[in-house]
């Protein structure tokens, strides 16, 4: 019998966070055949080299925000266990076409593209608060 299991949690960037513990629990309870992670397109295929490099950097002191997140944590475990990993996202073109079909304008899409990084930066702690002083920095 095959099962599809989701580990849904808040984005995390610290090794001891509840999200990282949920990823650990998922691996402890299952022997997955493949791991699908958030943050990059499925079209990149199994174990895409740039992401393998990022997953191998998980835990490194100079790891960037993406390499510190739960997706690369899960991918790093998959690599150690010899389990292939895939992205679970559409390509940018697939996303744009779906948004246009739903009625979003080019301006809506551009605005999201320009400021989408902000929510991630807030969650990761790269922007500690939204005060004017902090945002100017």
Short mmCIF file of C-alpha atoms in Angstrom, two decimals:
data_model
loop_
_atom_site.label_atom_id
_atom_site.label_comp_id
_atom_site.label_asym_id
_atom_site.label_seq_id
_atom_site.Cartn_x
_atom_site.Cartn_y
_atom_site.Cartn_z
CA UNK A 1 0.00 0.00 0.00
CA UNK A 2 1.32 3.45 -0.90
CA UNK A 3 0.73 6.57 1.19
CA UNK A 4 1.20 10.25 0.57
CA UNK A 5 2.12 12.06 3.79
CA UNK A 6 2.30 15.82 4.26
CA UNK A 7 4.28 17.58 6.97
CA UNK A 8 2.58 20.95 7.17
CA UNK A 9 4.06 23.49 9.53
CA UNK A 10 5.32 27.03 9.84
CA UNK A 11 8.47 27.90 7.93
CA UNK A 12 11.44 27.39 10.20
CA UNK A 13 15.10 28.29 10.21
CA UNK A 14 16.29 26.88 13.54
CA UNK A 15 17.28 23.22 14.01
CA UNK A 16 15.29 22.77 17.21
CA UNK A 17 12.03 24.29 15.96
CA UNK A 18 8.74 22.35 16.03
CA UNK A 19 8.80 22.28 12.23
CA UNK A 20 12.17 20.54 12.11
CA UNK A 21 10.96 18.09 14.76
CA UNK A 22 7.89 17.38 12.58
CA UNK A 23 10.18 16.60 9.64
CA UNK A 24 12.22 14.29 11.88
CA UNK A 25 9.03 12.56 13.03
CA UNK A 26 7.90 12.04 9.45
CA UNK A 27 11.16 10.33 8.58
CA UNK A 28 11.09 8.32 11.83
CA UNK A 29 7.65 6.89 11.10
CA UNK A 30 8.07 6.19 7.38
CA UNK A 31 10.52 4.87 4.87
CA UNK A 32 9.65 7.19 1.98
CA UNK A 33 10.37 6.27 -1.62
CA UNK A 34 10.56 9.93 -2.60
CA UNK A 35 10.47 13.26 -0.75
CA UNK A 36 8.65 16.25 -2.24
CA UNK A 37 9.71 19.60 -0.83
CA UNK A 38 8.43 23.12 -1.15
CA UNK A 39 10.35 25.91 -2.78
CA UNK A 40 11.38 24.79 -6.24
CA UNK A 41 9.74 23.49 -9.40
CA UNK A 42 8.95 19.83 -9.94
CA UNK A 43 10.17 20.36 -13.52
CA UNK A 44 13.76 20.48 -12.19
CA UNK A 45 13.61 16.70 -11.74
CA UNK A 46 15.01 14.40 -9.07
CA UNK A 47 17.89 15.65 -6.96
CA UNK A 48 18.63 18.80 -8.98
CA UNK A 49 22.36 19.57 -8.57
CA UNK A 50 22.00 23.19 -7.33
CA UNK A 51 19.58 22.02 -4.66
CA UNK A 52 21.68 19.02 -3.72
CA UNK A 53 24.46 21.55 -3.05
CA UNK A 54 22.06 23.60 -0.90
CA UNK A 55 20.89 20.54 1.02
CA UNK A 56 24.48 19.59 1.74
CA UNK A 57 25.00 23.07 3.19
CA UNK A 58 22.17 22.62 5.70
CA UNK A 59 23.57 23.36 9.14
CA UNK A 60 26.65 25.17 7.82
CA UNK A 61 27.32 28.45 9.65
CA UNK A 62 27.31 30.43 6.39
CA UNK A 63 24.17 28.76 4.94
CA UNK A 64 21.76 31.21 3.36
CA UNK A 65 18.08 31.47 4.31
CA UNK A 66 16.93 28.81 1.84
CA UNK A 67 19.60 26.32 2.93
CA UNK A 68 18.58 26.86 6.59
CA UNK A 69 14.90 26.11 5.97
CA UNK A 70 12.83 23.00 6.46
CA UNK A 71 12.85 22.12 2.76
CA UNK A 72 16.62 21.77 2.65
CA UNK A 73 16.55 20.02 6.01
CA UNK A 74 14.18 17.38 4.58
CA UNK A 75 16.27 17.17 1.39
CA UNK A 76 19.46 16.72 3.43
CA UNK A 77 17.91 13.78 5.29
CA UNK A 78 16.69 12.30 2.00
CA UNK A 79 20.20 12.55 0.53
CA UNK A 80 21.78 10.85 3.55
CA UNK A 81 19.27 8.02 3.23
CA UNK A 82 19.59 7.67 -0.55
CA UNK A 83 16.01 8.81 -1.16
CA UNK A 84 15.38 11.04 -4.21
CA UNK A 85 13.77 14.43 -3.63
CA UNK A 86 11.68 16.59 -5.93
CA UNK A 87 10.29 20.08 -5.82
CA UNK A 88 6.59 20.52 -5.30
CA UNK A 89 6.10 23.85 -7.07
CA UNK A 90 4.90 24.88 -10.52
CA UNK A 91 7.30 26.68 -12.84
CA UNK A 92 7.04 30.48 -12.91
CA UNK A 93 5.33 30.25 -16.32
CA UNK A 94 2.76 27.73 -15.02
CA UNK A 95 2.10 30.00 -12.05
CA UNK A 96 1.69 33.10 -14.23
CA UNK A 97 -0.75 31.34 -16.56
CA UNK A 98 -2.84 30.08 -13.62
CA UNK A 99 -2.96 33.57 -12.06
CA UNK A 100 -4.04 35.13 -15.37
CA UNK A 101 -6.77 32.50 -15.80
CA UNK A 102 -8.01 33.43 -12.32
CA UNK A 103 -8.25 37.08 -13.40
CA UNK A 104 -5.17 38.64 -11.83
CA UNK A 105 -3.74 41.55 -13.81
CA UNK A 106 -0.13 41.97 -14.86
CA UNK A 107 0.11 44.77 -12.25
CA UNK A 108 -1.16 42.42 -9.50
CA UNK A 109 1.36 39.79 -10.48
CA UNK A 110 4.22 42.32 -10.69
CA UNK A 111 3.40 43.75 -7.25
CA UNK A 112 3.48 40.27 -5.71
CA UNK A 113 6.77 39.54 -7.44
CA UNK A 114 8.34 42.73 -6.13
CA UNK A 115 7.29 42.27 -2.50
CA UNK A 116 6.93 38.51 -2.11
CA UNK A 117 10.37 38.32 -0.47
CA UNK A 118 9.18 40.55 2.38
CA UNK A 119 6.99 37.99 4.14
CA UNK A 120 9.76 35.38 3.93
CA UNK A 121 12.29 37.84 5.34
CA UNK A 122 9.96 38.63 8.25
CA UNK A 123 9.41 34.93 9.05
CA UNK A 124 13.11 34.08 8.86
CA UNK A 125 14.05 36.89 11.22
CA UNK A 126 16.09 38.73 8.58
CA UNK A 127 13.78 41.70 9.24
CA UNK A 128 13.16 41.72 13.00
CA UNK A 129 10.16 44.04 12.86
CA UNK A 130 8.21 46.23 10.48
CA UNK A 131 9.02 49.58 12.06
CA UNK A 132 10.04 52.29 9.64
CA UNK A 133 13.58 52.28 11.09
CA UNK A 134 13.95 48.52 10.54
CA UNK A 135 12.58 48.63 7.00
CA UNK A 136 14.92 51.48 6.04
CA UNK A 137 17.89 49.32 7.13
#
